Amino acid sequence: MKVYEFGEQGKPVLMLLPGTGCYWRSNFGKVIEPLAKTFRVACVSYDGFDETEQTQFPTMIEETAKIEEYTKEHYDGKICAAYGCSLGGSFVGLMAARGVIHMDYGILGGSDLDQSGRIPAKLMTSLMLPMIYPFLTTGRFRLSFLNRRLEKRRKAGDGYVDAFIGMMRGAGVDLSFITKESLRNQFYSDLITPLPDAIDPAGTEIHILYALKMGEKYRARYHRHFAHPVLHELDMQHEELLAVHPKEWVELIEDICRQK
């Protein structure tokens, strides 16, 4: 695992945690520079997802512990905020629940927080991996009808699909260094790692960028896992604000972090 830092030392630390299978620079490339005017930006590159290392993604708990250890070593265990994109929201929730480090704000980007038993998780992983992995590494699905369906959505849409793909893969980024095992471990481990209910860390506000088009069931899920979540309701799809409207996303993150 590596952490890439931007912005002046001494500024409030904002940690960015990528989504499932996402390359850190693709995920946050549009927002790092504007964020660095206000924050010391610490962008996490997970084990197995950084081209400068020969590592495999382990488990959510092991990776969380590494992030916490880095935070203790470099920031005395205290940061202003952590933003988790999709899967990254699971890391934010786990860090908030474990209480090893302190963050003033834990921000989740409409994370689904899906959880299941080991057998359903293995089945889901075995179904999704053959679809996700080829697309992640080549930009194409193995099945032709999925490519046709994707192309149809791209042409009929408003740019969200292209922006989301760009956030995941990035234009011109060769992700062949990511192994199938790393993606499998990440996807499966996220499903089977329980997130406690009623998480309420002292001195930490939990904010959630709730994409309403994901569905109403997520509202109940957020209120179950967090004791006092602040929901920012967006009439958008999953991570659409970050992918399609990065300027507005930066402004919202800055507004959240000014509240204390």
CSV table of C-alpha atoms in Angstrom, one decimal:
chain,number,residue,atom,x,y,z
A,1,MET,CA,0.0,0.0,0.0
A,2,LYS,CA,1.2,3.5,-0.8
A,3,VAL,CA,-0.1,7.0,0.0
A,4,TYR,CA,0.5,9.8,-2.4
A,5,GLU,CA,0.5,13.3,-0.9
A,6,PHE,CA,-0.3,16.7,-2.4
A,7,GLY,CA,-0.5,20.1,-1.0
A,8,GLU,CA,1.5,21.9,1.7
A,9,GLN,CA,2.4,20.2,5.0
A,10,GLY,CA,0.6,21.7,7.9
A,11,LYS,CA,-2.8,22.0,6.1
A,12,PRO,CA,-5.7,19.9,7.3
A,13,VAL,CA,-5.3,16.3,6.1
A,14,LEU,CA,-7.9,14.9,3.8
A,15,MET,CA,-7.5,11.2,3.0
A,16,LEU,CA,-9.0,9.9,-0.2
A,17,LEU,CA,-9.9,6.2,-0.5
A,18,PRO,CA,-10.7,4.7,-4.0
A,19,GLY,CA,-13.6,2.5,-5.0
A,20,THR,CA,-13.7,-1.2,-6.0
A,21,GLY,CA,-11.0,-2.0,-8.5
A,22,CYS,CA,-10.2,1.7,-9.0
A,23,TYR,CA,-6.8,3.1,-9.8
A,24,TRP,CA,-6.2,6.0,-7.4
A,25,ARG,CA,-5.3,8.7,-10.0
A,26,SER,CA,-8.2,7.7,-12.2
A,27,ASN,CA,-10.5,7.8,-9.3
A,28,PHE,CA,-9.5,11.2,-7.9
A,29,GLY,CA,-7.4,12.8,-10.7
A,30,LYS,CA,-10.0,15.6,-11.4
A,31,VAL,CA,-10.1,16.8,-7.8
A,32,ILE,CA,-6.6,16.4,-6.3
A,33,GLU,CA,-5.3,19.7,-7.6
A,34,PRO,CA,-8.2,21.9,-6.4
A,35,LEU,CA,-8.3,20.1,-3.1
A,36,ALA,CA,-4.6,20.7,-2.5
A,37,LYS,CA,-5.3,24.4,-2.3
A,38,THR,CA,-7.1,23.8,1.0
A,39,PHE,CA,-5.9,20.4,2.2
A,40,ARG,CA,-2.9,18.2,2.6
A,41,VAL,CA,-4.4,15.5,0.3
A,42,ALA,CA,-3.4,11.9,1.1
A,43,CYS,CA,-4.5,9.6,-1.6
A,44,VAL,CA,-4.4,5.9,-0.7
A,45,SER,CA,-3.3,3.3,-3.3
A,46,TYR,CA,-4.4,-0.1,-2.1
A,47,ASP,CA,-2.2,-3.2,-2.0
A,48,GLY,CA,-2.5,-4.8,-5.4
A,49,PHE,CA,-3.6,-1.6,-7.1
A,50,ASP,CA,-0.4,0.3,-7.4
A,51,GLU,CA,1.9,-0.3,-10.4
A,52,THR,CA,5.1,0.5,-8.3
A,53,GLU,CA,4.6,-2.5,-6.0
A,54,GLN,CA,4.3,-6.2,-6.4
A,55,THR,CA,1.5,-6.8,-3.8
A,56,GLN,CA,-1.9,-8.5,-3.6
A,57,PHE,CA,-4.9,-7.0,-1.9
A,58,PRO,CA,-5.2,-8.9,1.4
A,59,THR,CA,-8.5,-8.4,3.4
A,60,MET,CA,-10.5,-5.3,4.3
A,61,ILE,CA,-9.3,-5.6,8.0
A,62,GLU,CA,-5.7,-6.0,7.1
A,63,GLU,CA,-5.8,-3.0,4.7
A,64,THR,CA,-7.6,-0.9,7.2
A,65,ALA,CA,-4.9,-1.6,9.8
A,66,LYS,CA,-2.3,-0.5,7.3
A,67,ILE,CA,-4.1,2.8,6.6
A,68,GLU,CA,-4.5,3.3,10.4
A,69,GLU,CA,-0.8,2.7,10.9
A,70,TYR,CA,0.2,5.1,8.2
A,71,THR,CA,-2.1,7.7,9.8
A,72,LYS,CA,-0.5,7.2,13.2
A,73,GLU,CA,3.1,7.4,11.8
A,74,HIS,CA,2.6,10.5,9.5
A,75,TYR,CA,-0.3,12.4,11.1
A,76,ASP,CA,-0.1,11.5,14.8
A,77,GLY,CA,-3.2,9.4,14.4
A,78,LYS,CA,-5.4,12.5,13.6
A,79,ILE,CA,-6.8,13.8,10.3
A,80,CYS,CA,-9.4,16.3,9.3
A,81,ALA,CA,-11.4,14.0,7.1
A,82,ALA,CA,-11.5,10.8,5.1
A,83,TYR,CA,-13.5,10.4,1.9
A,84,GLY,CA,-14.4,6.9,0.8
A,85,CYS,CA,-15.5,6.5,-2.8
A,86,SER,CA,-17.9,3.5,-3.0
A,87,LEU,CA,-15.9,0.6,-1.5
A,88,GLY,CA,-13.7,3.3,0.2
A,89,GLY,CA,-16.8,4.1,2.3
A,90,SER,CA,-16.4,0.7,3.9
A,91,PHE,CA,-12.9,1.7,5.0
A,92,VAL,CA,-14.2,5.0,6.4
A,93,GLY,CA,-16.9,3.0,8.4
A,94,LEU,CA,-14.4,0.5,9.7
A,95,MET,CA,-12.0,3.2,10.8
A,96,ALA,CA,-14.8,5.1,12.5
A,97,ALA,CA,-15.9,1.9,14.3
A,98,ARG,CA,-12.4,0.7,15.3
A,99,GLY,CA,-11.4,4.0,16.9
A,100,VAL,CA,-7.7,3.5,16.3
A,101,ILE,CA,-7.3,6.9,14.6
A,102,HIS,CA,-9.3,10.1,14.8
A,103,MET,CA,-11.0,11.9,12.0
A,104,ASP,CA,-13.1,15.0,12.4
A,105,TYR,CA,-15.2,14.0,9.4
A,106,GLY,CA,-15.9,10.6,7.9
A,107,ILE,CA,-17.4,11.1,4.4
A,108,LEU,CA,-19.0,8.2,2.4
A,109,GLY,CA,-19.7,8.6,-1.3
A,110,GLY,CA,-23.0,6.9,-1.5
A,111,SER,CA,-21.4,3.5,-0.6
A,112,ASP,CA,-23.7,0.5,-0.8
A,113,LEU,CA,-22.2,-1.2,2.3
A,114,ASP,CA,-23.4,-4.6,1.0
A,115,GLN,CA,-22.7,-7.5,3.4
A,116,SER,CA,-23.4,-11.2,3.1
A,117,GLY,CA,-22.4,-14.6,4.4
A,118,ARG,CA,-19.4,-16.4,3.0
A,119,ILE,CA,-21.3,-18.8,0.7
A,120,PRO,CA,-23.4,-16.1,-1.0
A,121,ALA,CA,-20.3,-13.9,-1.1
A,122,LYS,CA,-18.4,-16.6,-2.9
A,123,LEU,CA,-21.2,-17.1,-5.4
A,124,MET,CA,-21.5,-13.3,-6.1
A,125,THR,CA,-17.7,-13.0,-6.5
A,126,SER,CA,-17.6,-16.0,-8.9
A,127,LEU,CA,-20.3,-14.3,-11.0
A,128,MET,CA,-19.0,-10.8,-11.0
A,129,LEU,CA,-15.3,-11.4,-11.3
A,130,PRO,CA,-15.4,-12.8,-14.9
A,131,MET,CA,-17.3,-9.6,-15.9
A,132,ILE,CA,-15.4,-7.0,-13.9
A,133,TYR,CA,-11.8,-8.1,-14.4
A,134,PRO,CA,-11.6,-8.1,-18.2
A,135,PHE,CA,-13.3,-4.7,-18.3
A,136,LEU,CA,-11.0,-3.3,-15.7
A,137,THR,CA,-7.9,-4.4,-17.5
A,138,THR,CA,-8.9,-4.1,-21.1
A,139,GLY,CA,-12.0,-1.8,-21.2
A,140,ARG,CA,-14.0,-4.5,-22.8
A,141,PHE,CA,-16.3,-7.2,-21.5
A,142,ARG,CA,-15.8,-10.8,-22.6
A,143,LEU,CA,-19.4,-11.1,-23.6
A,144,SER,CA,-20.4,-9.2,-26.7
A,145,PHE,CA,-23.9,-8.4,-25.6
A,146,LEU,CA,-22.6,-6.6,-22.5
A,147,ASN,CA,-20.4,-4.5,-24.8
A,148,ARG,CA,-23.4,-3.7,-26.9
A,149,ARG,CA,-25.5,-2.8,-23.9
A,150,LEU,CA,-22.8,-0.6,-22.5
A,151,GLU,CA,-22.4,1.2,-25.9
A,152,LYS,CA,-26.2,1.8,-26.0
A,153,ARG,CA,-26.2,3.3,-22.5
A,154,ARG,CA,-23.2,5.5,-23.4
A,155,LYS,CA,-25.0,6.9,-26.5
A,156,ALA,CA,-28.3,7.4,-24.8
A,157,GLY,CA,-27.0,8.8,-21.6
A,158,ASP,CA,-25.8,12.2,-20.4
A,159,GLY,CA,-22.1,11.4,-20.0
A,160,TYR,CA,-22.4,9.6,-16.6
A,161,VAL,CA,-21.3,6.2,-18.0
A,162,ASP,CA,-18.2,7.6,-19.7
A,163,ALA,CA,-17.3,9.7,-16.6
A,164,PHE,CA,-17.8,6.7,-14.3
A,165,ILE,CA,-15.6,4.5,-16.5
A,166,GLY,CA,-13.0,7.2,-16.6
A,167,MET,CA,-13.0,7.4,-12.8
A,168,MET,CA,-12.5,3.6,-12.6
A,169,ARG,CA,-10.0,3.1,-15.4
A,170,GLY,CA,-8.7,6.4,-16.5
A,171,ALA,CA,-7.9,7.4,-20.1
A,172,GLY,CA,-4.8,5.6,-21.3
A,173,VAL,CA,-4.0,3.9,-18.0
A,174,ASP,CA,-2.7,0.4,-18.4
A,175,LEU,CA,-4.1,-1.6,-15.4
A,176,SER,CA,-2.8,-5.0,-16.5
A,177,PHE,CA,-0.6,-5.0,-13.3
A,178,ILE,CA,-3.8,-5.6,-11.3
A,179,THR,CA,-4.2,-9.3,-10.7
A,180,LYS,CA,-7.5,-11.2,-10.7
A,181,GLU,CA,-6.6,-12.4,-7.2
A,182,SER,CA,-6.4,-8.8,-5.9
A,183,LEU,CA,-9.8,-7.9,-7.4
A,184,ARG,CA,-11.3,-11.1,-6.0
A,185,ASN,CA,-9.9,-10.5,-2.5
A,186,GLN,CA,-11.2,-6.9,-2.5
A,187,PHE,CA,-14.7,-7.8,-3.8
A,188,TYR,CA,-15.1,-10.8,-1.6
A,189,SER,CA,-13.6,-9.4,1.6
A,190,ASP,CA,-15.8,-6.3,1.4
A,191,LEU,CA,-18.9,-8.5,1.3
A,192,ILE,CA,-18.0,-10.6,4.3
A,193,THR,CA,-16.5,-8.0,6.5
A,194,PRO,CA,-19.2,-6.9,9.0
A,195,LEU,CA,-19.7,-3.2,9.6
A,196,PRO,CA,-21.1,-2.6,13.1
A,197,ASP,CA,-24.4,-0.9,13.8
A,198,ALA,CA,-24.9,2.5,15.4
A,199,ILE,CA,-21.3,3.6,14.9
A,200,ASP,CA,-20.8,6.8,16.9
A,201,PRO,CA,-17.1,7.8,17.4
A,202,ALA,CA,-16.5,10.7,19.8
A,203,GLY,CA,-15.7,13.9,18.0
A,204,THR,CA,-16.4,12.5,14.5
A,205,GLU,CA,-19.2,13.6,12.2
A,206,ILE,CA,-20.3,11.1,9.6
A,207,HIS,CA,-21.5,12.6,6.3
A,208,ILE,CA,-22.9,10.6,3.4
A,209,LEU,CA,-23.4,11.8,-0.2
A,210,TYR,CA,-26.6,9.9,-0.7
A,211,ALA,CA,-27.3,9.3,-4.4
A,212,LEU,CA,-31.1,9.0,-4.4
A,213,LYS,CA,-31.2,7.2,-7.7
A,214,MET,CA,-29.4,4.2,-6.0
A,215,GLY,CA,-32.7,3.5,-4.1
A,216,GLU,CA,-34.5,4.2,-0.9
A,217,LYS,CA,-33.1,1.1,0.9
A,218,TYR,CA,-29.8,2.7,1.4
A,219,ARG,CA,-31.2,5.4,3.6
A,220,ALA,CA,-32.2,2.8,6.1
A,221,ARG,CA,-28.8,1.1,5.8
A,222,TYR,CA,-27.0,4.3,6.5
A,223,HIS,CA,-29.1,5.0,9.6
A,224,ARG,CA,-28.6,1.4,10.8
A,225,HIS,CA,-24.8,1.5,10.6
A,226,PHE,CA,-24.3,5.1,11.9
A,227,ALA,CA,-25.9,6.7,14.9
A,228,HIS,CA,-26.1,10.2,13.6
A,229,PRO,CA,-25.3,10.3,9.9
A,230,VAL,CA,-25.7,13.6,8.0
A,231,LEU,CA,-27.2,12.7,4.6
A,232,HIS,CA,-26.6,15.1,1.7
A,233,GLU,CA,-29.4,14.0,-0.7
A,234,LEU,CA,-28.4,14.2,-4.3
A,235,ASP,CA,-30.8,13.5,-7.2
A,236,MET,CA,-28.0,11.5,-8.9
A,237,GLN,CA,-26.6,8.1,-9.6
A,238,HIS,CA,-23.8,6.3,-7.7
A,239,GLU,CA,-20.8,8.7,-7.3
A,240,GLU,CA,-22.2,10.9,-10.1
A,241,LEU,CA,-21.2,14.1,-8.3
A,242,LEU,CA,-17.6,13.1,-8.1
A,243,ALA,CA,-17.5,11.6,-11.6
A,244,VAL,CA,-19.5,14.2,-13.6
A,245,HIS,CA,-19.4,17.4,-11.4
A,246,PRO,CA,-15.9,17.4,-9.8
A,247,LYS,CA,-16.0,21.2,-9.1
A,248,GLU,CA,-19.3,20.9,-7.2
A,249,TRP,CA,-17.9,17.8,-5.4
A,250,VAL,CA,-14.9,19.8,-4.2
A,251,GLU,CA,-17.1,22.6,-3.0
A,252,LEU,CA,-19.3,20.2,-1.0
A,253,ILE,CA,-16.3,18.5,0.6
A,254,GLU,CA,-14.8,21.9,1.6
A,255,ASP,CA,-18.2,23.0,3.0
A,256,ILE,CA,-18.4,19.8,5.1
A,257,CYS,CA,-14.9,20.3,6.5
A,258,ARG,CA,-15.6,23.9,7.6
A,259,GLN,CA,-18.4,23.0,10.0
A,260,LYS,CA,-16.3,22.8,13.2
